[in-house]
């Protein structure tokens, strides 16, 4: 069970990386969609920077997934 904000942010970053790879999207393509650099997307995935709610919404659209996919816990 997730206990704090830090764990949620880490989970979102891991799921962003997983979904991006599953969809065959480059860091650049994802960055272009949410208007950030590919380096920024990499920082999101590595939990070095936080994703805004608006960016998360756009990422879900870009990847054609429900936003809840970013909060799915790994087994």
mmCIF file of N, CA, C and O in Angstrom:
data_model
loop_
_atom_site.group_PDB
_atom_site.id
_atom_site.type_symbol
_atom_site.label_atom_id
_atom_site.label_comp_id
_atom_site.label_asym_id
_atom_site.label_seq_id
_atom_site.Cartn_x
_atom_site.Cartn_y
_atom_site.Cartn_z
ATOM 1 N N UNK A 1 0.834 -1.186 0.000
ATOM 2 C CA UNK A 1 0.000 0.000 0.000
ATOM 3 C C UNK A 1 0.880 1.251 0.000
ATOM 4 O O UNK A 1 1.871 1.326 0.717
ATOM 5 N N UNK A 2 0.483 2.205 -0.799
ATOM 6 C CA UNK A 2 1.223 3.459 -0.893
ATOM 7 C C UNK A 2 0.920 4.310 0.334
ATOM 8 O O UNK A 2 -0.235 4.467 0.724
ATOM 9 N N UNK A 3 1.982 4.890 0.913
ATOM 10 C CA UNK A 3 1.829 5.576 2.184
ATOM 11 C C UNK A 3 2.024 7.079 2.129
ATOM 12 O O UNK A 3 1.624 7.790 3.035
ATOM 13 N N UNK A 4 2.670 7.601 1.072
ATOM 14 C CA UNK A 4 2.924 9.038 1.051
ATOM 15 C C UNK A 4 3.060 9.566 -0.377
ATOM 16 O O UNK A 4 3.089 8.792 -1.334
ATOM 17 N N UNK A 5 3.151 10.882 -0.501
ATOM 18 C CA UNK A 5 3.236 11.539 -1.805
ATOM 19 C C UNK A 5 4.456 11.103 -2.597
ATOM 20 O O UNK A 5 4.383 10.928 -3.817
ATOM 21 N N UNK A 6 5.555 10.928 -1.932
ATOM 22 C CA UNK A 6 6.783 10.521 -2.602
ATOM 23 C C UNK A 6 6.609 9.174 -3.299
ATOM 24 O O UNK A 6 7.044 8.987 -4.442
ATOM 25 N N UNK A 7 5.960 8.236 -2.630
ATOM 26 C CA UNK A 7 5.731 6.922 -3.225
ATOM 27 C C UNK A 7 4.785 7.020 -4.424
ATOM 28 O O UNK A 7 4.959 6.305 -5.410
ATOM 29 N N UNK A 8 3.805 7.908 -4.354
ATOM 30 C CA UNK A 8 2.882 8.108 -5.472
ATOM 31 C C UNK A 8 3.635 8.683 -6.665
ATOM 32 O O UNK A 8 3.467 8.226 -7.797
ATOM 33 N N UNK A 9 4.481 9.671 -6.431
ATOM 34 C CA UNK A 9 5.257 10.271 -7.519
ATOM 35 C C UNK A 9 6.189 9.252 -8.168
ATOM 36 O O UNK A 9 6.350 9.224 -9.391
ATOM 37 N N UNK A 10 6.796 8.398 -7.355
ATOM 38 C CA UNK A 10 7.660 7.338 -7.876
ATOM 39 C C UNK A 10 6.850 6.375 -8.740
ATOM 40 O O UNK A 10 7.284 5.986 -9.834
ATOM 41 N N UNK A 11 5.683 5.997 -8.264
ATOM 42 C CA UNK A 11 4.811 5.090 -8.992
ATOM 43 C C UNK A 11 4.399 5.684 -10.342
ATOM 44 O O UNK A 11 4.436 5.002 -11.372
ATOM 45 N N UNK A 12 4.043 6.948 -10.358
ATOM 46 C CA UNK A 12 3.663 7.619 -11.609
ATOM 47 C C UNK A 12 4.829 7.587 -12.596
ATOM 48 O O UNK A 12 4.641 7.285 -13.778
ATOM 49 N N UNK A 13 6.022 7.898 -12.139
ATOM 50 C CA UNK A 13 7.196 7.879 -13.013
ATOM 51 C C UNK A 13 7.474 6.507 -13.591
ATOM 52 O O UNK A 13 7.769 6.360 -14.784
ATOM 53 N N UNK A 14 7.370 5.473 -12.761
ATOM 54 C CA UNK A 14 7.601 4.105 -13.238
ATOM 55 C C UNK A 14 6.551 3.707 -14.266
ATOM 56 O O UNK A 14 6.860 3.072 -15.276
ATOM 57 N N UNK A 15 5.305 4.076 -14.003
ATOM 58 C CA UNK A 15 4.241 3.744 -14.946
ATOM 59 C C UNK A 15 4.361 4.547 -16.234
ATOM 60 O O UNK A 15 4.047 4.035 -17.313
ATOM 61 N N UNK A 16 4.816 5.774 -16.142
ATOM 62 C CA UNK A 16 5.066 6.556 -17.353
ATOM 63 C C UNK A 16 6.099 5.840 -18.223
ATOM 64 O O UNK A 16 5.896 5.672 -19.430
ATOM 65 N N UNK A 17 7.178 5.406 -17.628
ATOM 66 C CA UNK A 17 8.214 4.693 -18.363
ATOM 67 C C UNK A 17 7.663 3.407 -18.975
ATOM 68 O O UNK A 17 7.880 3.120 -20.151
ATOM 69 N N UNK A 18 6.933 2.631 -18.186
ATOM 70 C CA UNK A 18 6.362 1.366 -18.652
ATOM 71 C C UNK A 18 5.408 1.602 -19.820
ATOM 72 O O UNK A 18 5.517 0.948 -20.870
ATOM 73 N N UNK A 19 4.492 2.540 -19.665
ATOM 74 C CA UNK A 19 3.503 2.797 -20.710
ATOM 75 C C UNK A 19 4.154 3.345 -21.981
ATOM 76 O O UNK A 19 3.792 2.954 -23.091
ATOM 77 N N UNK A 20 5.113 4.227 -21.808
ATOM 78 C CA UNK A 20 5.798 4.804 -22.976
ATOM 79 C C UNK A 20 6.464 3.706 -23.790
ATOM 80 O O UNK A 20 6.339 3.657 -25.014
ATOM 81 N N UNK A 21 7.135 2.792 -23.102
ATOM 82 C CA UNK A 21 7.820 1.695 -23.787
ATOM 83 C C UNK A 21 6.821 0.726 -24.416
ATOM 84 O O UNK A 21 7.027 0.261 -25.545
ATOM 85 N N UNK A 22 5.734 0.422 -23.704
ATOM 86 C CA UNK A 22 4.708 -0.476 -24.250
ATOM 87 C C UNK A 22 4.093 0.100 -25.521
ATOM 88 O O UNK A 22 3.753 -0.652 -26.438
ATOM 89 N N UNK A 23 3.932 1.416 -25.565
ATOM 90 C CA UNK A 23 3.319 2.087 -26.716
ATOM 91 C C UNK A 23 4.331 2.383 -27.817
ATOM 92 O O UNK A 23 3.971 2.880 -28.880
ATOM 93 N N UNK A 24 5.607 2.116 -27.554
ATOM 94 C CA UNK A 24 6.645 2.354 -28.551
ATOM 95 C C UNK A 24 6.900 3.828 -28.806
ATOM 96 O O UNK A 24 7.271 4.216 -29.918
ATOM 97 N N UNK A 25 6.731 4.649 -27.786
ATOM 98 C CA UNK A 25 6.915 6.093 -27.915
ATOM 99 C C UNK A 25 8.296 6.513 -27.413
ATOM 100 O O UNK A 25 8.766 6.022 -26.385
ATOM 101 N N UNK A 26 8.913 7.417 -28.125
ATOM 102 C CA UNK A 26 10.213 7.942 -27.699
ATOM 103 C C UNK A 26 10.008 9.017 -26.634
ATOM 104 O O UNK A 26 8.911 9.572 -26.479
ATOM 105 N N UNK A 27 11.079 9.304 -25.918
ATOM 106 C CA UNK A 27 11.046 10.410 -24.960
ATOM 107 C C UNK A 27 10.681 11.712 -25.675
ATOM 108 O O UNK A 27 9.906 12.520 -25.166
ATOM 109 N N UNK A 28 11.227 11.889 -26.871
ATOM 110 C CA UNK A 28 10.976 13.107 -27.648
ATOM 111 C C UNK A 28 9.499 13.232 -28.026
ATOM 112 O O UNK A 28 8.915 14.303 -27.900
ATOM 113 N N UNK A 29 8.896 12.147 -28.486
ATOM 114 C CA UNK A 29 7.486 12.165 -28.901
ATOM 115 C C UNK A 29 6.592 12.529 -27.721
ATOM 116 O O UNK A 29 5.687 13.357 -27.856
ATOM 117 N N UNK A 30 6.838 11.919 -26.587
ATOM 118 C CA UNK A 30 6.050 12.217 -25.385
ATOM 119 C C UNK A 30 6.280 13.665 -24.958
ATOM 120 O O UNK A 30 5.333 14.390 -24.636
ATOM 121 N N UNK A 31 7.528 14.094 -24.967
ATOM 122 C CA UNK A 31 7.843 15.472 -24.601
ATOM 123 C C UNK A 31 7.171 16.475 -25.511
ATOM 124 O O UNK A 31 6.632 17.490 -25.045
ATOM 125 N N UNK A 32 7.181 16.201 -26.801
ATOM 126 C CA UNK A 32 6.520 17.096 -27.755
ATOM 127 C C UNK A 32 5.035 17.220 -27.450
ATOM 128 O O UNK A 32 4.460 18.304 -27.544
ATOM 129 N N UNK A 33 4.408 16.109 -27.074
ATOM 130 C CA UNK A 33 2.970 16.110 -26.816
ATOM 131 C C UNK A 33 2.608 16.978 -25.613
ATOM 132 O O UNK A 33 1.579 17.650 -25.618
ATOM 133 N N UNK A 34 3.451 16.964 -24.587
ATOM 134 C CA UNK A 34 3.145 17.765 -23.391
ATOM 135 C C UNK A 34 3.995 19.034 -23.302
ATOM 136 O O UNK A 34 4.017 19.703 -22.276
ATOM 137 N N UNK A 35 4.695 19.327 -24.393
ATOM 138 C CA UNK A 35 5.460 20.568 -24.530
ATOM 139 C C UNK A 35 6.571 20.739 -23.504
ATOM 140 O O UNK A 35 6.730 21.782 -22.879
ATOM 141 N N UNK A 36 7.327 19.633 -23.328
ATOM 142 C CA UNK A 36 8.544 19.672 -22.508
ATOM 143 C C UNK A 36 9.642 18.957 -23.302
ATOM 144 O O UNK A 36 9.375 18.299 -24.297
ATOM 145 N N UNK A 37 10.868 19.084 -22.837
ATOM 146 C CA UNK A 37 11.980 18.421 -23.518
ATOM 147 C C UNK A 37 11.984 16.921 -23.211
ATOM 148 O O UNK A 37 11.384 16.472 -22.222
ATOM 149 N N UNK A 38 12.697 16.184 -24.052
ATOM 150 C CA UNK A 38 12.845 14.754 -23.782
ATOM 151 C C UNK A 38 13.596 14.533 -22.468
ATOM 152 O O UNK A 38 13.345 13.559 -21.763
ATOM 153 N N UNK A 39 14.491 15.439 -22.126
ATOM 154 C CA UNK A 39 15.212 15.333 -20.846
ATOM 155 C C UNK A 39 14.246 15.459 -19.666
ATOM 156 O O UNK A 39 14.392 14.765 -18.654
ATOM 157 N N UNK A 40 13.244 16.335 -19.822
ATOM 158 C CA UNK A 40 12.257 16.511 -18.751
ATOM 159 C C UNK A 40 11.435 15.236 -18.569
ATOM 160 O O UNK A 40 11.173 14.819 -17.444
ATOM 161 N N UNK A 41 11.054 14.600 -19.662
ATOM 162 C CA UNK A 41 10.306 13.343 -19.571
ATOM 163 C C UNK A 41 11.163 12.298 -18.856
ATOM 164 O O UNK A 41 10.672 11.569 -17.989
ATOM 165 N N UNK A 42 12.431 12.242 -19.188
ATOM 166 C CA UNK A 42 13.343 11.314 -18.526
ATOM 167 C C UNK A 42 13.397 11.589 -17.021
ATOM 168 O O UNK A 42 13.393 10.654 -16.209
ATOM 169 N N UNK A 43 13.417 12.849 -16.641
ATOM 170 C CA UNK A 43 13.428 13.207 -15.215
ATOM 171 C C UNK A 43 12.131 12.797 -14.530
ATOM 172 O O UNK A 43 12.139 12.375 -13.375
ATOM 173 N N UNK A 44 11.009 12.909 -15.238
ATOM 174 C CA UNK A 44 9.733 12.420 -14.688
ATOM 175 C C UNK A 44 9.828 10.922 -14.422
ATOM 176 O O UNK A 44 9.441 10.446 -13.357
ATOM 177 N N UNK A 45 10.334 10.188 -15.401
ATOM 178 C CA UNK A 45 10.416 8.733 -15.273
ATOM 179 C C UNK A 45 11.351 8.301 -14.155
ATOM 180 O O UNK A 45 11.129 7.264 -13.514
ATOM 181 N N UNK A 46 12.390 9.079 -13.914
ATOM 182 C CA UNK A 46 13.371 8.743 -12.868
ATOM 183 C C UNK A 46 13.010 9.332 -11.510
ATOM 184 O O UNK A 46 13.774 9.241 -10.559
ATOM 185 N N UNK A 47 11.816 9.957 -11.432
ATOM 186 C CA UNK A 47 11.324 10.565 -10.193
ATOM 187 C C UNK A 47 12.240 11.686 -9.694
ATOM 188 O O UNK A 47 12.424 11.886 -8.501
ATOM 189 N N UNK A 48 12.837 12.414 -10.635
ATOM 190 C CA UNK A 48 13.678 13.563 -10.271
ATOM 191 C C UNK A 48 12.880 14.866 -10.322
ATOM 192 O O UNK A 48 13.249 15.838 -9.690
ATOM 193 N N UNK A 49 11.810 14.889 -11.112
ATOM 194 C CA UNK A 49 10.890 16.025 -11.200
ATOM 195 C C UNK A 49 9.474 15.487 -11.154
ATOM 196 O O UNK A 49 9.221 14.349 -11.542
ATOM 197 N N UNK A 50 8.559 16.332 -10.709
ATOM 198 C CA UNK A 50 7.165 15.913 -10.586
ATOM 199 C C UNK A 50 6.359 16.322 -11.806
ATOM 200 O O UNK A 50 6.585 17.365 -12.404
ATOM 201 N N UNK A 51 5.378 15.504 -12.123
ATOM 202 C CA UNK A 51 4.471 15.749 -13.239
ATOM 203 C C UNK A 51 3.262 16.513 -12.710
ATOM 204 O O UNK A 51 2.691 16.139 -11.678
ATOM 205 N N UNK A 52 2.858 17.548 -13.417
ATOM 206 C CA UNK A 52 1.662 18.294 -13.003
ATOM 207 C C UNK A 52 0.413 17.491 -13.359
ATOM 208 O O UNK A 52 0.448 16.577 -14.200
ATOM 209 N N UNK A 53 -0.698 17.848 -12.750
ATOM 210 C CA UNK A 53 -1.967 17.185 -13.048
ATOM 211 C C UNK A 53 -2.328 17.358 -14.519
ATOM 212 O O UNK A 53 -2.794 16.420 -15.174
ATOM 213 N N UNK A 54 -2.107 18.549 -15.052
ATOM 214 C CA UNK A 54 -2.419 18.814 -16.455
ATOM 215 C C UNK A 54 -1.549 17.957 -17.378
ATOM 216 O O UNK A 54 -2.038 17.400 -18.368
ATOM 217 N N UNK A 55 -0.271 17.839 -17.056
ATOM 218 C CA UNK A 55 0.622 17.013 -17.867
ATOM 219 C C UNK A 55 0.216 15.545 -17.796
ATOM 220 O O UNK A 55 0.248 14.839 -18.803
ATOM 221 N N UNK A 56 -0.185 15.095 -16.625
ATOM 222 C CA UNK A 56 -0.609 13.707 -16.466
ATOM 223 C C UNK A 56 -1.858 13.439 -17.306
ATOM 224 O O UNK A 56 -1.961 12.403 -17.971
ATOM 225 N N UNK A 57 -2.778 14.375 -17.320
ATOM 226 C CA UNK A 57 -3.988 14.254 -18.131
ATOM 227 C C UNK A 57 -3.620 14.153 -19.613
ATOM 228 O O UNK A 57 -4.127 13.292 -20.335
ATOM 229 N N UNK A 58 -2.714 15.014 -20.061
ATOM 230 C CA UNK A 58 -2.288 14.997 -21.457
ATOM 231 C C UNK A 58 -1.535 13.711 -21.802
ATOM 232 O O UNK A 58 -1.686 13.168 -22.900
ATOM 233 N N UNK A 59 -0.737 13.222 -20.874
ATOM 234 C CA UNK A 59 -0.019 11.965 -21.099
ATOM 235 C C UNK A 59 -0.997 10.806 -21.292
ATOM 236 O O UNK A 59 -0.790 9.948 -22.156
ATOM 237 N N UNK A 60 -2.054 10.781 -20.494
ATOM 238 C CA UNK A 60 -3.065 9.735 -20.644
ATOM 239 C C UNK A 60 -3.696 9.807 -22.029
ATOM 240 O O UNK A 60 -3.915 8.776 -22.678
ATOM 241 N N UNK A 61 -3.967 11.019 -22.505
ATOM 242 C CA UNK A 61 -4.519 11.183 -23.851
ATOM 243 C C UNK A 61 -3.517 10.728 -24.909
ATOM 244 O O UNK A 61 -3.876 10.021 -25.846
ATOM 245 N N UNK A 62 -2.281 11.149 -24.765
ATOM 246 C CA UNK A 62 -1.225 10.806 -25.714
ATOM 247 C C UNK A 62 -1.084 9.295 -25.852
ATOM 248 O O UNK A 62 -0.899 8.775 -26.950
ATOM 249 N N UNK A 63 -1.188 8.595 -24.733
ATOM 250 C CA UNK A 63 -0.970 7.152 -24.722
ATOM 251 C C UNK A 63 -2.267 6.362 -24.868
ATOM 252 O O UNK A 63 -2.245 5.133 -24.885
ATOM 253 N N UNK A 64 -3.387 7.093 -24.951
ATOM 254 C CA UNK A 64 -4.694 6.465 -25.110
ATOM 255 C C UNK A 64 -4.970 5.453 -23.993
ATOM 256 O O UNK A 64 -5.351 4.313 -24.246
ATOM 257 N N UNK A 65 -4.735 5.902 -22.754
ATOM 258 C CA UNK A 65 -5.001 5.075 -21.577
ATOM 259 C C UNK A 65 -5.802 5.889 -20.570
ATOM 260 O O UNK A 65 -5.813 7.119 -20.610
ATOM 261 N N UNK A 66 -6.454 5.194 -19.679
ATOM 262 C CA UNK A 66 -7.137 5.860 -18.583
ATOM 263 C C UNK A 66 -6.087 6.401 -17.616
ATOM 264 O O UNK A 66 -5.052 5.748 -17.394
ATOM 265 N N UNK A 67 -6.346 7.548 -17.055
ATOM 266 C CA UNK A 67 -5.366 8.175 -16.159
ATOM 267 C C UNK A 67 -5.019 7.265 -14.973
ATOM 268 O O UNK A 67 -3.911 7.337 -14.430
ATOM 269 N N UNK A 68 -5.922 6.386 -14.620
ATOM 270 C CA UNK A 68 -5.659 5.472 -13.494
ATOM 271 C C UNK A 68 -4.487 4.536 -13.765
ATOM 272 O O UNK A 68 -3.891 4.002 -12.829
ATOM 273 N N UNK A 69 -4.133 4.349 -15.043
ATOM 274 C CA UNK A 69 -2.985 3.494 -15.387
ATOM 275 C C UNK A 69 -1.686 4.001 -14.762
ATOM 276 O O UNK A 69 -0.781 3.221 -14.491
ATOM 277 N N UNK A 70 -1.595 5.300 -14.537
ATOM 278 C CA UNK A 70 -0.375 5.876 -13.945
ATOM 279 C C UNK A 70 -0.277 5.577 -12.445
ATOM 280 O O UNK A 70 0.767 5.778 -11.844
ATOM 281 N N UNK A 71 -1.383 5.118 -11.861
ATOM 282 C CA UNK A 71 -1.405 4.838 -10.426
ATOM 283 C C UNK A 71 -1.460 3.335 -10.135
ATOM 284 O O UNK A 71 -1.601 2.938 -8.983
ATOM 285 N N UNK A 72 -1.315 2.541 -11.176
ATOM 286 C CA UNK A 72 -1.367 1.087 -11.016
ATOM 287 C C UNK A 72 -0.108 0.585 -10.335
ATOM 288 O O UNK A 72 1.001 0.863 -10.789
ATOM 289 N N UNK A 73 -0.291 -0.132 -9.263
ATOM 290 C CA UNK A 73 0.848 -0.674 -8.513
ATOM 291 C C UNK A 73 1.431 -1.870 -9.240
ATOM 292 O O UNK A 73 0.705 -2.635 -9.892
ATOM 293 N N UNK A 74 2.734 -2.034 -9.160
ATOM 294 C CA UNK A 74 3.405 -3.187 -9.733
ATOM 295 C C UNK A 74 3.235 -4.370 -8.791
ATOM 296 O O UNK A 74 3.172 -4.217 -7.583
ATOM 297 N N UNK A 75 3.191 -5.553 -9.394
ATOM 298 C CA UNK A 75 3.080 -6.783 -8.571
ATOM 299 C C UNK A 75 4.425 -7.189 -8.045
ATOM 300 O O UNK A 75 5.437 -6.914 -8.561
#
